[in-house]
């Protein structure tokens, strides 16, 4: 037990539970005890100490997540709130300017992964883009991270947008940085990594970093994710193959036309038939229709700027093997390219046990320090 008002921590408690579920706590060092029952996520009971008896209901307190890597002021660099436009969409973000910066200072535009996200790519109070920008700023590298359209302080309709729209937003960001810096690069995470490689193929950036980027098709990525999910749920290999082959055919019909597989004709458990119907409904969205057709492998040979591509070996959202193999096989030879798996990291580049999404908020680490070091060392060639 802790008593914060008295500045006391770690008082030993003896705990037991009887056959009818009563919780009994004894605190010998202060002559106290407590007895109560669980009811609706609370413990309703009585506190006893030194002959005094008081009713006491225990309720869960506010969970405060520990995020030790989140940057804290003061900073050895300055920041500037900026905006740029893509048509009628206004994108607002934070420009990190290292001490003594000039036009010759290298700068990177950050591009988030899928889903509506703010400039820090915040998830469960993790702020990976803020952590990366802080690390780079301390090493003399400028960065610009911005809120996705429709998120944070940016305008625009996110729900009806596609990867092509997010790519156009990123191009506008690069154009803005070109007006202020001579060496402009990009760093993208997940879908943002794919967009980064697209812009590299169009010769729009001078160097690029892909973090857990997708180089194989969107269709292959979604099918691989489903295989992982079905295996985790305990389905047999036969059922998994049937379901994933059906999805593959459905994706093919969405992209190229044909006859859609019917749920009632599938040899699958009812719950998976319902899931399949839900997927077909989701595929009506402009975003998913385009996403499954994305395949940047034919573009990789057009990239001639240096590429750093990293994927975690415990990533359960983007398969590190197939995507890094695609990059190794498709990119032109460049002595500055570095294409590597990072052992033991999940999709967010956290050290983890399983790589499952459910772990993300439980892990205190926001971003693996060794990857921050690897990136800053790789970028030092451009300073």
XYZ file of C-alpha atoms in Angstrom:
383
model
C 0.000 0.000 0.000
C 1.097 3.576 -0.689
C 0.063 6.691 1.233
C 1.114 9.561 -1.055
C -0.063 12.311 1.326
C 2.240 10.919 4.013
C 5.070 10.219 1.589
C 5.003 6.508 2.425
C 5.436 3.812 -0.233
C 5.451 0.018 -0.295
C 3.659 -0.902 2.936
C 3.310 -4.733 2.898
C -0.222 -6.153 2.648
C -1.376 -9.702 3.380
C -4.124 -10.869 0.993
C -6.593 -13.744 1.052
C -9.943 -14.610 -0.503
C -12.460 -16.952 1.111
C -14.706 -19.530 -0.565
C -17.567 -17.088 -1.148
C -15.324 -14.491 -2.767
C -14.779 -12.106 0.133
C -11.513 -10.192 -0.180
C -9.596 -9.854 3.079
C -6.623 -7.539 3.421
C -4.427 -7.242 6.502
C -1.870 -4.465 7.076
C -0.090 -5.443 10.318
C 2.404 -2.568 10.384
C -0.398 -0.018 10.868
C -2.868 -2.267 12.705
C -5.407 -2.142 9.903
C -7.555 -4.514 7.887
C -10.104 -4.381 5.092
C -12.875 -6.755 4.000
C -15.037 -6.398 0.911
C -16.696 -7.929 -2.167
C -16.275 -7.309 -5.914
C -19.330 -5.562 -7.414
C -19.454 -3.818 -10.816
C -15.694 -3.284 -11.064
C -15.499 -1.957 -7.487
C -14.711 -3.457 -4.089
C -17.393 -2.506 -1.544
C -16.298 -3.135 2.010
C -15.224 -1.951 5.449
C -11.891 -0.533 6.686
C -10.828 -1.229 10.273
C -8.011 0.438 12.230
C -7.383 0.944 15.943
C -10.997 0.186 16.882
C -12.420 2.487 14.215
C -14.645 1.027 11.482
C -15.418 2.960 8.285
C -17.243 2.025 5.050
C -14.794 2.114 2.132
C -15.459 1.512 -1.567
C -12.364 0.966 -3.740
C -12.623 2.017 -7.389
C -9.995 1.863 -10.166
C -8.025 5.075 -10.446
C -7.144 6.824 -13.671
C -4.571 4.811 -15.584
C -1.541 6.988 -16.296
C 0.583 5.544 -19.059
C 4.319 6.026 -18.712
C 5.907 7.305 -21.912
C 9.495 8.149 -20.892
C 10.702 8.947 -24.422
C 8.195 11.740 -25.081
C 10.363 14.859 -25.599
C 10.346 17.398 -22.764
C 11.475 21.045 -22.916
C 13.896 22.726 -22.938
C 15.053 21.725 -26.431
C 18.387 22.477 -28.152
C 16.495 23.522 -31.280
C 13.615 25.789 -32.224
C 10.206 24.867 -33.600
C 7.971 26.769 -35.977
C 4.274 26.219 -36.637
C 3.806 26.193 -40.415
C 1.158 25.344 -42.999
C 1.045 24.394 -46.672
C -1.815 23.660 -49.038
C -2.956 20.979 -51.467
C -5.821 22.572 -53.375
C -8.354 23.632 -50.749
C -6.815 21.401 -48.066
C -4.643 23.187 -45.514
C -2.039 21.011 -43.785
C -0.609 22.361 -40.538
C 2.457 21.054 -38.786
C 5.611 21.588 -36.771
C 8.952 22.426 -38.350
C 11.976 21.539 -36.185
C 14.945 23.826 -36.895
C 18.340 22.794 -35.468
C 20.614 25.417 -33.968
C 22.450 27.323 -36.711
C 20.335 25.857 -39.528
C 20.553 27.168 -43.098
C 19.299 26.244 -46.560
C 22.011 23.595 -46.645
C 20.632 21.808 -43.572
C 19.038 18.473 -44.579
C 15.301 18.299 -43.878
C 12.804 15.423 -43.845
C 9.049 15.428 -44.309
C 7.229 12.914 -42.093
C 4.298 10.904 -43.529
C 2.048 8.895 -41.208
C 0.682 5.391 -41.613
C -2.916 4.434 -42.394
C -5.752 5.903 -40.356
C -6.422 9.515 -39.366
C -3.474 10.656 -37.262
C -1.999 13.827 -35.883
C 1.484 15.134 -36.615
C 3.056 13.018 -33.868
C 1.406 9.829 -35.202
C 0.018 9.554 -31.681
C -1.331 6.210 -30.504
C -2.014 5.214 -26.873
C -0.136 8.373 -25.824
C 2.904 7.176 -27.765
C 4.231 9.967 -30.022
C 6.759 8.243 -32.293
C 7.109 11.095 -34.790
C 7.801 13.563 -31.966
C 10.444 11.192 -30.584
C 12.111 10.793 -33.989
C 11.973 14.531 -34.749
C 13.554 15.278 -31.382
C 16.389 12.792 -31.983
C 17.084 14.184 -35.457
C 16.843 17.807 -34.318
C 19.508 17.165 -31.698
C 21.772 15.853 -34.483
C 21.373 18.922 -36.702
C 18.649 17.575 -39.017
C 15.476 19.567 -39.685
C 12.068 17.894 -39.890
C 8.464 18.756 -40.720
C 5.625 16.644 -39.360
C 2.014 17.576 -40.073
C -1.524 16.584 -39.098
C -3.253 14.358 -41.643
C -6.052 16.022 -43.596
C -9.090 16.209 -41.336
C -6.985 15.537 -38.222
C -5.670 17.955 -35.599
C -5.387 21.443 -37.075
C -5.479 20.373 -40.744
C -8.568 20.794 -42.902
C -10.037 18.415 -45.453
C -12.219 15.319 -45.568
C -10.299 12.258 -44.422
C -13.119 9.721 -44.770
C -13.447 10.034 -48.556
C -9.707 10.265 -49.230
C -7.397 7.632 -50.723
C -3.677 6.912 -50.674
C -3.379 9.050 -53.809
C -4.802 12.017 -51.883
C -2.350 11.474 -49.024
C 0.441 11.212 -51.578
C -0.635 14.554 -53.084
C -0.576 16.102 -49.594
C 2.979 14.822 -49.134
C 4.052 16.301 -52.484
C 2.736 19.673 -51.331
C 4.807 19.306 -48.175
C 7.934 18.530 -50.179
C 7.293 21.567 -52.388
C 6.992 23.760 -49.309
C 10.286 22.476 -47.933
C 11.985 23.032 -51.319
C 11.242 26.735 -50.893
C 13.350 26.781 -47.722
C 15.918 23.962 -47.997
C 18.221 22.561 -50.668
C 18.282 18.903 -49.516
C 14.803 17.472 -48.947
C 14.109 13.913 -47.891
C 11.152 11.937 -46.565
C 10.504 9.527 -43.747
C 7.312 7.487 -43.814
C 5.856 4.844 -41.541
C 3.732 1.956 -42.829
C 1.491 3.414 -45.582
C 3.625 6.534 -45.259
C 6.657 4.391 -46.135
C 4.914 3.298 -49.331
C 4.131 6.925 -50.204
C 7.752 7.826 -49.499
C 8.943 5.217 -52.002
C 6.408 6.493 -54.554
C 7.820 10.013 -54.316
C 11.354 8.666 -54.516
C 10.414 6.897 -57.770
C 9.126 10.216 -59.116
C 12.497 11.875 -58.289
C 10.832 14.296 -55.882
C 13.099 13.659 -52.880
C 16.860 13.475 -52.397
C 16.853 10.623 -49.854
C 14.168 8.555 -48.170
C 13.493 6.414 -45.105
C 10.801 3.740 -45.095
C 9.801 2.409 -41.671
C 7.674 -0.753 -41.923
C 6.768 0.359 -45.429
C 4.717 -1.815 -47.775
C 6.517 -2.710 -51.011
C 4.280 -5.634 -52.022
C 0.656 -5.066 -53.013
C -2.090 -3.896 -50.693
C -3.996 -7.086 -51.503
C -1.084 -9.302 -50.420
C -0.638 -7.291 -47.224
C -4.294 -7.612 -46.176
C -4.329 -11.341 -46.914
C -1.137 -11.832 -44.874
C -2.705 -9.899 -41.974
C -5.736 -12.178 -42.120
C -3.536 -15.280 -42.034
C -1.865 -13.993 -38.878
C -5.230 -13.167 -37.264
C -6.802 -16.543 -38.121
C -3.776 -18.438 -36.821
C -3.912 -16.460 -33.562
C -7.622 -17.288 -33.290
C -6.830 -21.010 -33.524
C -8.312 -21.802 -36.953
C -6.902 -24.760 -38.892
C -4.629 -24.363 -41.895
C -7.424 -25.647 -44.169
C -9.946 -23.055 -42.954
C -7.311 -20.316 -43.080
C -6.398 -21.208 -46.676
C -10.051 -21.308 -47.745
C -10.833 -17.938 -46.208
C -7.694 -16.219 -47.515
C -8.074 -17.691 -51.022
C -11.640 -16.375 -51.051
C -10.429 -12.926 -50.020
C -7.812 -13.014 -52.757
C -10.495 -13.787 -55.365
C -12.711 -11.010 -53.995
C -9.874 -8.496 -54.213
C -9.183 -9.606 -57.783
C -12.841 -9.029 -58.698
C -12.793 -5.542 -57.119
C -9.713 -4.568 -59.155
C -10.289 -6.367 -62.456
C -13.967 -7.377 -62.442
C -15.573 -10.811 -62.507
C -17.922 -12.887 -60.359
C -17.658 -12.287 -56.624
C -17.472 -15.431 -54.411
C -20.724 -15.878 -52.486
C -20.622 -16.309 -48.722
C -23.307 -18.997 -48.644
C -21.254 -21.191 -50.994
C -18.134 -21.131 -48.834
C -17.107 -24.109 -46.693
C -16.383 -21.913 -43.665
C -17.686 -21.432 -40.119
C -20.611 -19.006 -39.933
C -18.556 -16.421 -38.071
C -16.053 -16.273 -40.950
C -18.848 -16.045 -43.508
C -20.145 -13.020 -41.592
C -16.649 -11.592 -41.468
C -16.290 -12.057 -45.230
C -19.546 -10.166 -45.834
C -18.287 -7.361 -43.594
C -15.076 -7.173 -45.653
C -17.090 -6.944 -48.887
C -19.000 -4.028 -47.382
C -15.764 -2.287 -46.358
C -14.396 -2.735 -49.880
C -17.006 -0.289 -51.121
C -14.986 2.569 -49.588
C -12.813 4.554 -52.038
C -9.811 4.091 -49.775
C -9.862 0.281 -49.632
C -10.765 -0.057 -53.309
C -7.570 1.752 -54.191
C -5.454 0.303 -51.391
C -5.824 -3.322 -52.536
C -4.669 -2.327 -56.035
C -1.469 -0.580 -54.868
C 1.692 -2.395 -55.969
C 4.847 -0.285 -56.140
C 7.206 -3.085 -57.190
C 7.221 -1.885 -60.841
C 8.325 1.571 -59.590
C 11.274 0.461 -57.483
C 13.720 0.346 -60.408
C 13.050 4.045 -61.042
C 14.408 5.054 -57.630
C 17.954 6.400 -57.761
C 18.144 8.337 -54.475
C 19.537 6.646 -51.334
C 16.999 4.522 -49.433
C 16.989 3.367 -45.814
C 14.298 0.716 -45.329
C 13.732 -0.997 -41.983
C 11.088 -3.529 -40.931
C 10.662 -5.196 -37.540
C 10.869 -8.977 -37.402
C 7.840 -9.125 -35.065
C 5.663 -6.855 -37.183
C 2.188 -8.427 -37.465
C 0.835 -5.747 -39.804
C 3.455 -5.591 -42.566
C 5.436 -8.749 -43.317
C 9.119 -7.914 -43.085
C 10.328 -10.815 -45.242
C 8.286 -10.268 -48.404
C 8.606 -6.488 -48.298
C 12.359 -6.361 -47.728
C 12.847 -9.043 -50.401
C 10.862 -6.896 -52.835
C 13.084 -3.904 -52.053
C 16.298 -5.926 -52.364
C 15.181 -7.294 -55.714
C 13.638 -4.133 -57.140
C 15.838 -1.208 -56.123
C 18.734 -0.165 -58.308
C 22.177 -0.681 -56.795
C 23.213 2.248 -54.643
C 26.094 2.119 -52.171
C 24.105 4.289 -49.765
C 21.075 2.001 -49.673
C 20.497 0.139 -46.425
C 17.687 -2.435 -46.437
C 17.494 -4.371 -43.162
C 15.217 -6.249 -40.764
C 15.370 -5.110 -37.135
C 15.199 -8.031 -34.740
C 12.486 -8.183 -32.086
C 10.553 -5.033 -33.040
C 6.843 -4.690 -33.809
C 5.071 -2.480 -36.333
C 5.653 0.611 -34.161
C 9.355 -0.272 -33.707
C 8.919 -1.174 -30.069
C 10.701 -4.090 -28.424
C 7.926 -6.589 -27.785
C 6.986 -10.172 -26.943
C 4.430 -11.097 -29.603
C 4.083 -8.156 -31.984
C 0.297 -8.168 -31.551
C -1.573 -4.871 -31.683
C -2.867 -5.465 -28.144
C 0.670 -4.993 -26.819
C 1.168 -1.468 -28.165
C -0.319 0.425 -25.233
C 1.226 -1.892 -22.637
C 4.798 -1.169 -23.758
C 6.425 1.914 -22.228
C 8.998 2.281 -24.999
C 7.761 4.462 -27.858
C 10.547 3.845 -30.379
C 13.614 1.598 -30.251
C 16.724 3.689 -29.410
C 18.962 1.622 -31.685
C 16.783 2.506 -34.670
C 17.003 6.201 -33.780
C 20.792 5.844 -33.724
C 20.822 3.948 -37.017
C 18.749 6.649 -38.715
C 20.830 9.559 -37.425
C 24.049 7.828 -38.469
C 22.673 7.086 -41.947
C 21.489 10.672 -42.350
C 24.867 12.095 -41.325
C 26.074 11.522 -44.897
C 23.660 14.209 -46.095
C 24.731 16.950 -43.674
